[in-house]
JSON list of C-alpha atoms in Angstrom, two decimals:
[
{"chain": "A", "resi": 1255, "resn": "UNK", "atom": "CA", "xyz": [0.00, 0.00, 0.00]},
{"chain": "A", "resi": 1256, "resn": "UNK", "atom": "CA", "xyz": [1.35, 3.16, -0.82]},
{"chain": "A", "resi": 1257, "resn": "UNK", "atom": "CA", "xyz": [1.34, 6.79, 1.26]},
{"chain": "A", "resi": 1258, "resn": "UNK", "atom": "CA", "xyz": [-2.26, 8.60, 1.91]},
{"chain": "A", "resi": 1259, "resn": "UNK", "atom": "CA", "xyz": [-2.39, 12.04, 0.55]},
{"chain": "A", "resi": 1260, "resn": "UNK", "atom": "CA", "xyz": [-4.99, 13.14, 2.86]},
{"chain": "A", "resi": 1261, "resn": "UNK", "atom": "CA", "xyz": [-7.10, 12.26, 5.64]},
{"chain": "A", "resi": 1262, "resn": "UNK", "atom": "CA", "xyz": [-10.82, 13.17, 6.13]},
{"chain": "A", "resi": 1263, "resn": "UNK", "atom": "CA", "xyz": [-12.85, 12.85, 9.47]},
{"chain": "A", "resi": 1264, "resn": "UNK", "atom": "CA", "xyz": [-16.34, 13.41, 10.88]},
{"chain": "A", "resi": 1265, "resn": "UNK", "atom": "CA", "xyz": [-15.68, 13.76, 14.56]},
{"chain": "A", "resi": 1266, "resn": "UNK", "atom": "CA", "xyz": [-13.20, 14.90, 17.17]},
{"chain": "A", "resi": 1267, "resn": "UNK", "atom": "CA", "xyz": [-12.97, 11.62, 18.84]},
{"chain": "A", "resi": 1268, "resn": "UNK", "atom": "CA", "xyz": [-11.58, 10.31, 15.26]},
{"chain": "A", "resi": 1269, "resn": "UNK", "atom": "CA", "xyz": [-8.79, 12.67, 15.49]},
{"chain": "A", "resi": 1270, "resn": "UNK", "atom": "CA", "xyz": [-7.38, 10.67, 18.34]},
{"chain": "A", "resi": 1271, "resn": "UNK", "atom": "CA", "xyz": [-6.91, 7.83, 16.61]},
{"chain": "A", "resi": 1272, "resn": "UNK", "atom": "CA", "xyz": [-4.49, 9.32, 14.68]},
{"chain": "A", "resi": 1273, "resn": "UNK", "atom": "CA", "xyz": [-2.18, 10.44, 17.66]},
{"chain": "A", "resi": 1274, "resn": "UNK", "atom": "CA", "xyz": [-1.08, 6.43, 17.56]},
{"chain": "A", "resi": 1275, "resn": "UNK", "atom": "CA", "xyz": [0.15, 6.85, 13.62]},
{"chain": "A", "resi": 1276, "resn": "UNK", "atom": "CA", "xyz": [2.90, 8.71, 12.56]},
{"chain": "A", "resi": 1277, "resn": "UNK", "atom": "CA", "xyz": [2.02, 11.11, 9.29]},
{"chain": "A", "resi": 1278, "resn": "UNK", "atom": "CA", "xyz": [3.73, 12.64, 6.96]},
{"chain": "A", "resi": 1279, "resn": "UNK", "atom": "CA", "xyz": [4.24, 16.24, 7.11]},
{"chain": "A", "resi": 1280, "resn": "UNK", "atom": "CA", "xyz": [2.68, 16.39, 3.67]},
{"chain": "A", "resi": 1281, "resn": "UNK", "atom": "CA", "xyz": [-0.93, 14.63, 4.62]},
{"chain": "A", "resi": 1282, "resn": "UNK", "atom": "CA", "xyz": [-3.96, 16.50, 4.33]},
{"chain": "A", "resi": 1283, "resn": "UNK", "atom": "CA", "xyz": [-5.94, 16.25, 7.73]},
{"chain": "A", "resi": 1284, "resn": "UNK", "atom": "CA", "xyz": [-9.41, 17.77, 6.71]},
{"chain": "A", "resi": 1285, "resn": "UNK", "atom": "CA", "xyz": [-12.74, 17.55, 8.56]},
{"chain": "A", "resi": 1286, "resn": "UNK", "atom": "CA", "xyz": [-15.91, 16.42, 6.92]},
{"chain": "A", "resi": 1287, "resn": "UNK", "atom": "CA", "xyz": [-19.35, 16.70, 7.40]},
{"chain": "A", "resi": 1288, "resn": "UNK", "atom": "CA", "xyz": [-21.85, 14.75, 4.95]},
{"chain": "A", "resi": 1289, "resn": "UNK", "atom": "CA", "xyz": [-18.64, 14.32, 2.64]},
{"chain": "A", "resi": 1290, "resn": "UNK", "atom": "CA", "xyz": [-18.24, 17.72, 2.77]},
{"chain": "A", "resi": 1291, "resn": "UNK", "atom": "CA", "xyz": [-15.41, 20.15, 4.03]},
{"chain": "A", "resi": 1292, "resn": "UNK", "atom": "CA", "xyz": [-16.79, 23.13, 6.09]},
{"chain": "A", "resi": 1293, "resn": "UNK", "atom": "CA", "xyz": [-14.86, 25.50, 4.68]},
{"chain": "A", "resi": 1294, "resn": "UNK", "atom": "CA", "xyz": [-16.07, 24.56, 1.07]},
{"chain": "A", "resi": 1295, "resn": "UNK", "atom": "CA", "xyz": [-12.45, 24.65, -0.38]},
{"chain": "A", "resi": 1296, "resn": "UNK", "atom": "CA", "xyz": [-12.06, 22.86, -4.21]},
{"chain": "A", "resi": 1297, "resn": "UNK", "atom": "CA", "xyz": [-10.03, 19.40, -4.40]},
{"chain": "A", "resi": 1298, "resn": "UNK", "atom": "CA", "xyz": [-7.29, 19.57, -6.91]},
{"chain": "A", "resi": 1299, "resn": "UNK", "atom": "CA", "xyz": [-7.76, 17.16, -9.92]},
{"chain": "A", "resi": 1300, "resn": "UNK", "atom": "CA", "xyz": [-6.70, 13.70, -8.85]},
{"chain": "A", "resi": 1301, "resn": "UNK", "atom": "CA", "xyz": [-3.67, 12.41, -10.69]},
{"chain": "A", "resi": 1302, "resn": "UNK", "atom": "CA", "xyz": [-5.08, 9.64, -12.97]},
{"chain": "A", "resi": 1303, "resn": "UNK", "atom": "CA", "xyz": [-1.63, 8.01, -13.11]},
{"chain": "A", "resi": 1304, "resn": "UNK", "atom": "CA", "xyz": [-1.73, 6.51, -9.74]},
{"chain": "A", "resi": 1305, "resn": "UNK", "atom": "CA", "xyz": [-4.31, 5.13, -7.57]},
{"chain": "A", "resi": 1306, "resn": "UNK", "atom": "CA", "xyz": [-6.65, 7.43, -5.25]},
{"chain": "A", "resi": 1307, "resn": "UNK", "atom": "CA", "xyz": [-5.74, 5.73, -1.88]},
{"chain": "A", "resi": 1308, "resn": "UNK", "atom": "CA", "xyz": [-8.94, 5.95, 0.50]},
{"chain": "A", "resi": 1309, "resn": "UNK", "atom": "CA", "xyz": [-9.25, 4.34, 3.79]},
{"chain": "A", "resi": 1310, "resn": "UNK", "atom": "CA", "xyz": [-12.69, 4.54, 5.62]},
{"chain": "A", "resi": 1311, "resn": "UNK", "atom": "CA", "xyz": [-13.47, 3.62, 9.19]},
{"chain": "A", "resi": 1312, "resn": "UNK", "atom": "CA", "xyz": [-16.70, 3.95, 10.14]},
{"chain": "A", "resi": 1313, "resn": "UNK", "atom": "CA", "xyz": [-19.70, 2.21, 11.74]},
{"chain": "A", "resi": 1314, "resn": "UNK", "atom": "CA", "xyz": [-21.71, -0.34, 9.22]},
{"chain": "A", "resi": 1315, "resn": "UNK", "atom": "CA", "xyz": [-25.31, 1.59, 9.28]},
{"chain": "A", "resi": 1316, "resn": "UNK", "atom": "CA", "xyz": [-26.79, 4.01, 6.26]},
{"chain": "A", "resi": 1317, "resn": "UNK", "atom": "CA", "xyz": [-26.12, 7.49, 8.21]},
{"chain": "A", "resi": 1318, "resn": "UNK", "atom": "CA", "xyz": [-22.31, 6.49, 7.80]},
{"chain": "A", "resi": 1319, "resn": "UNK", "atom": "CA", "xyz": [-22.26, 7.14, 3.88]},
{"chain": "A", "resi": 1320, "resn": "UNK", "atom": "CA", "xyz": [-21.02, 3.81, 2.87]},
{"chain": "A", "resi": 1321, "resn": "UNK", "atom": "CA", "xyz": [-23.59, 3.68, -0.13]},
{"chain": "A", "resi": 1322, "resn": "UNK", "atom": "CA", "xyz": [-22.41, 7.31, -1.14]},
{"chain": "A", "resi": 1323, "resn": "UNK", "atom": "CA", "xyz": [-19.18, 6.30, -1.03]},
{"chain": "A", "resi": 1324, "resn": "UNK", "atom": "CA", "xyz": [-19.62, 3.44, -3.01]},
{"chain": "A", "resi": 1325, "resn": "UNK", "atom": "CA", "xyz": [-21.44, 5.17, -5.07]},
{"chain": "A", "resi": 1326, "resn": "UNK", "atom": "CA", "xyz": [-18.39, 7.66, -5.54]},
{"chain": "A", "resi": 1327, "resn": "UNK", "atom": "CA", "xyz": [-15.88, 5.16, -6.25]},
{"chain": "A", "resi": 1328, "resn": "UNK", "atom": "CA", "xyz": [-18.44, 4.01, -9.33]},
{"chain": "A", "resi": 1329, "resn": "UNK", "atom": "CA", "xyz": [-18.19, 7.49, -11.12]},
{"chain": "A", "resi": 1330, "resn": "UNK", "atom": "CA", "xyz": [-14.97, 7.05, -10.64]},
{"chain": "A", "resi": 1331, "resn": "UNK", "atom": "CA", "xyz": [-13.90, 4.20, -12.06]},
{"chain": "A", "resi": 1332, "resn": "UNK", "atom": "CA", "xyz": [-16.43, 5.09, -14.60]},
{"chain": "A", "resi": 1333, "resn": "UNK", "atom": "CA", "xyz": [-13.80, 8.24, -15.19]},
{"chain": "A", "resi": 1334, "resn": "UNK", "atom": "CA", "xyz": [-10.71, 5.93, -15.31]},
{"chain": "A", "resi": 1335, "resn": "UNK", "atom": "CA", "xyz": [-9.71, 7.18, -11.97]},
{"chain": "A", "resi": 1336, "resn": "UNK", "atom": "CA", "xyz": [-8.23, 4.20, -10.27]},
{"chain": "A", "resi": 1337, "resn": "UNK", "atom": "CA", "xyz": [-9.71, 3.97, -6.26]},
{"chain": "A", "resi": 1338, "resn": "UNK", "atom": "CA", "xyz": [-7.88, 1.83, -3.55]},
{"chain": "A", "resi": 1339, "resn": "UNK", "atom": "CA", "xyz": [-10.66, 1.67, -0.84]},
{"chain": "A", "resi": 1340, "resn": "UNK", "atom": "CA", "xyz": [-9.66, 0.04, 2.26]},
{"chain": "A", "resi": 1341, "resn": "UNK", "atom": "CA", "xyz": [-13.31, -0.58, 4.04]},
{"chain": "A", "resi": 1342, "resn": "UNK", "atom": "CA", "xyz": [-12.97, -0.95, 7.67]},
{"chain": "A", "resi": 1343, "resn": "UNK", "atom": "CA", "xyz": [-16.50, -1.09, 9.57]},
{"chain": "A", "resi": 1344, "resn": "UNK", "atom": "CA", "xyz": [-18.87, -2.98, 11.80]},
{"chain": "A", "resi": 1345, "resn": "UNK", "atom": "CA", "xyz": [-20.54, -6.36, 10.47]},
{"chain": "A", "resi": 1346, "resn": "UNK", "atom": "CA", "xyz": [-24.19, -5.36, 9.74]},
{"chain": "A", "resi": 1347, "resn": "UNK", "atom": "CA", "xyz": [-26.75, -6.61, 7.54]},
{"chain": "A", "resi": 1348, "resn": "UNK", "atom": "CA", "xyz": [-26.82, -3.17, 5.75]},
{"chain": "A", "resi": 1349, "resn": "UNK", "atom": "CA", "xyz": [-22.71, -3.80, 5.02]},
{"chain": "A", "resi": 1350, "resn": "UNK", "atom": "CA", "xyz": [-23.52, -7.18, 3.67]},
{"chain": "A", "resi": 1351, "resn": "UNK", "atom": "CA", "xyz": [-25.73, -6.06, 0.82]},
{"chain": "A", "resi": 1352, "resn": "UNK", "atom": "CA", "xyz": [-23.28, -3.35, 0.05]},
{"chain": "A", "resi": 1353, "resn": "UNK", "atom": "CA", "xyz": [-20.96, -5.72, -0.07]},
{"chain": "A", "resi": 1354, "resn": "UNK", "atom": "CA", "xyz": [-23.57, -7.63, -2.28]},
{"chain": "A", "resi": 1355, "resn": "UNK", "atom": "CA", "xyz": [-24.84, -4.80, -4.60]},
{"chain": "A", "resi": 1356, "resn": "UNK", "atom": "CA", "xyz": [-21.33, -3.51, -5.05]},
{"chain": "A", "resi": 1357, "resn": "UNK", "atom": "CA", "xyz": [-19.42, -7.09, -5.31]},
{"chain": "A", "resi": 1358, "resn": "UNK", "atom": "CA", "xyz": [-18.13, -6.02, -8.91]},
{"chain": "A", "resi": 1359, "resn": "UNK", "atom": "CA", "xyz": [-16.99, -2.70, -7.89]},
{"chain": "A", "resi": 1360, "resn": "UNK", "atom": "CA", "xyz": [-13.11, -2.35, -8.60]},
{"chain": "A", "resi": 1361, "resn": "UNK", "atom": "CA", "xyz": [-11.20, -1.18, -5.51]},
{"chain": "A", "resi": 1362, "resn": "UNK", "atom": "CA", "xyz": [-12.63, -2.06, -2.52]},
{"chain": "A", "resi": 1363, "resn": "UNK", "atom": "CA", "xyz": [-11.15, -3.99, 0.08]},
{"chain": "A", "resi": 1364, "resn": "UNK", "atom": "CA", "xyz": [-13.86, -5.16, 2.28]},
{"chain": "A", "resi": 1365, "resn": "UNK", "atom": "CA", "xyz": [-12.01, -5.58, 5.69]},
{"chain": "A", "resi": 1366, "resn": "UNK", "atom": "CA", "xyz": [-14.69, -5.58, 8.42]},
{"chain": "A", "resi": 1367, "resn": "UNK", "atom": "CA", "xyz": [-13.80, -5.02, 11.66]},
{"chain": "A", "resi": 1368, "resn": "UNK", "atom": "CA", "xyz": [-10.13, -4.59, 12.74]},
{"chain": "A", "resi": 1369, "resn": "UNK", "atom": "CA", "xyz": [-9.87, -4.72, 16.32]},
{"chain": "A", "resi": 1370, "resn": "UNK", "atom": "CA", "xyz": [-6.76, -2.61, 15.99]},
{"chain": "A", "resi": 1371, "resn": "UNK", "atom": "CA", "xyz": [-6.71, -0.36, 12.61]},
{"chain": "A", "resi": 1372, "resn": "UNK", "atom": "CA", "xyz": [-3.51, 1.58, 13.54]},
{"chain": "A", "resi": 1373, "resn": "UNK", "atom": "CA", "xyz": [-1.15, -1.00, 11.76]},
{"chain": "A", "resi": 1374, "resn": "UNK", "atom": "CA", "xyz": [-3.14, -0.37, 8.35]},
{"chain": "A", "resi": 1375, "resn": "UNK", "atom": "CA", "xyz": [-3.55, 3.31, 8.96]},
{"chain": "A", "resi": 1376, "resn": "UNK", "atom": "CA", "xyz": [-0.19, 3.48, 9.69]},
{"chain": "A", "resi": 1377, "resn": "UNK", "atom": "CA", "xyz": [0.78, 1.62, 6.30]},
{"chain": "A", "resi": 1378, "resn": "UNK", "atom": "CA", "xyz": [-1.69, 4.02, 4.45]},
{"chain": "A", "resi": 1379, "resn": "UNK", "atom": "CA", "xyz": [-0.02, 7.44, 5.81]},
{"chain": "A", "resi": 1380, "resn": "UNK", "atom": "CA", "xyz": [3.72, 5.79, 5.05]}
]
C-alpha cells in the first residue's frame, strides 16, 4: 500500500486515533461533514496516473455514507480514476448487501472489523 495524501474525518474523537500513527508532514488532515469540508475549499484534480488511496473507518449503518461512497468510487472508475478503498466497519446486515450490490466494484477492500486499525492506517499514511 502506498502513502495517503490526505485524511478526512467526521468527529473529534476520530482525530485521536491518529495520535497512535505517525504522518507525513505532507498529509492533508481535513474535517468532513456529509462528505463535505466546512470551509467549502475545491479538491485539486486527482492524478489519474496513480491510484486514489482511501481508507474509511466507520460504523456499518446508512447514516455512515457507505452507499455514497460506493457510489463515488463508481463514477470514478467510470472516469478511469483508479480507487484503492480500504473498508474498515462494523458487520451489519446493511454492510452485507453493500458488499452484495457492489461485489463487482473495482477497488474495494472489504475488511470488516479490525480490532486494531492503527497497523493499516499506519501503512496508508507511510
Amino acid at each position: 500500500m502506498g502513502k495517503t495524501d490526505a485524511i478526512l474525518y467526521t468527529a473529534e474523537d476520530n482525530v485521536d486515533i491518529y495520535a497512535h500513527v505517525p504522518l507525513s508532514p505532507h498529509t492533508i488532515v481535513k474535517k468532513v461533514y456529509l462528505g463535505y469540508e466546512p470551509q467549502g475549499d475545491i479538491p485539486e484534480k486527482p492524478d489519474h496516473h496513480k491510484p486514489l488511496k482511501l481508507v474509511m473507518m466507520a460504523r456499518g449503518i446508512p447514516e455512515k455514507g457507505w452507499a455514497q461512497a460506493l457510489q463515488a468510487i463508481q463514477l470514478l472508475n467510470a472516469k478511469q480514476i483508479q480507487v484503492e478503498l480500504q473498508a474498515i466497519y462494523s458487520p451489519t446486515e446493511h454492510m452485507e448487501t453493500l458488499k452484495q450490490e457492489y461485489a463487482g466494484l473495482t477497488g474495494v477492500n472489504w475488511l470488516g472489523y479490525l480490532s486494531n486499525p492503527a497497523p493499516l492506517l499506519a501503512a496508508a499514511l507511510s
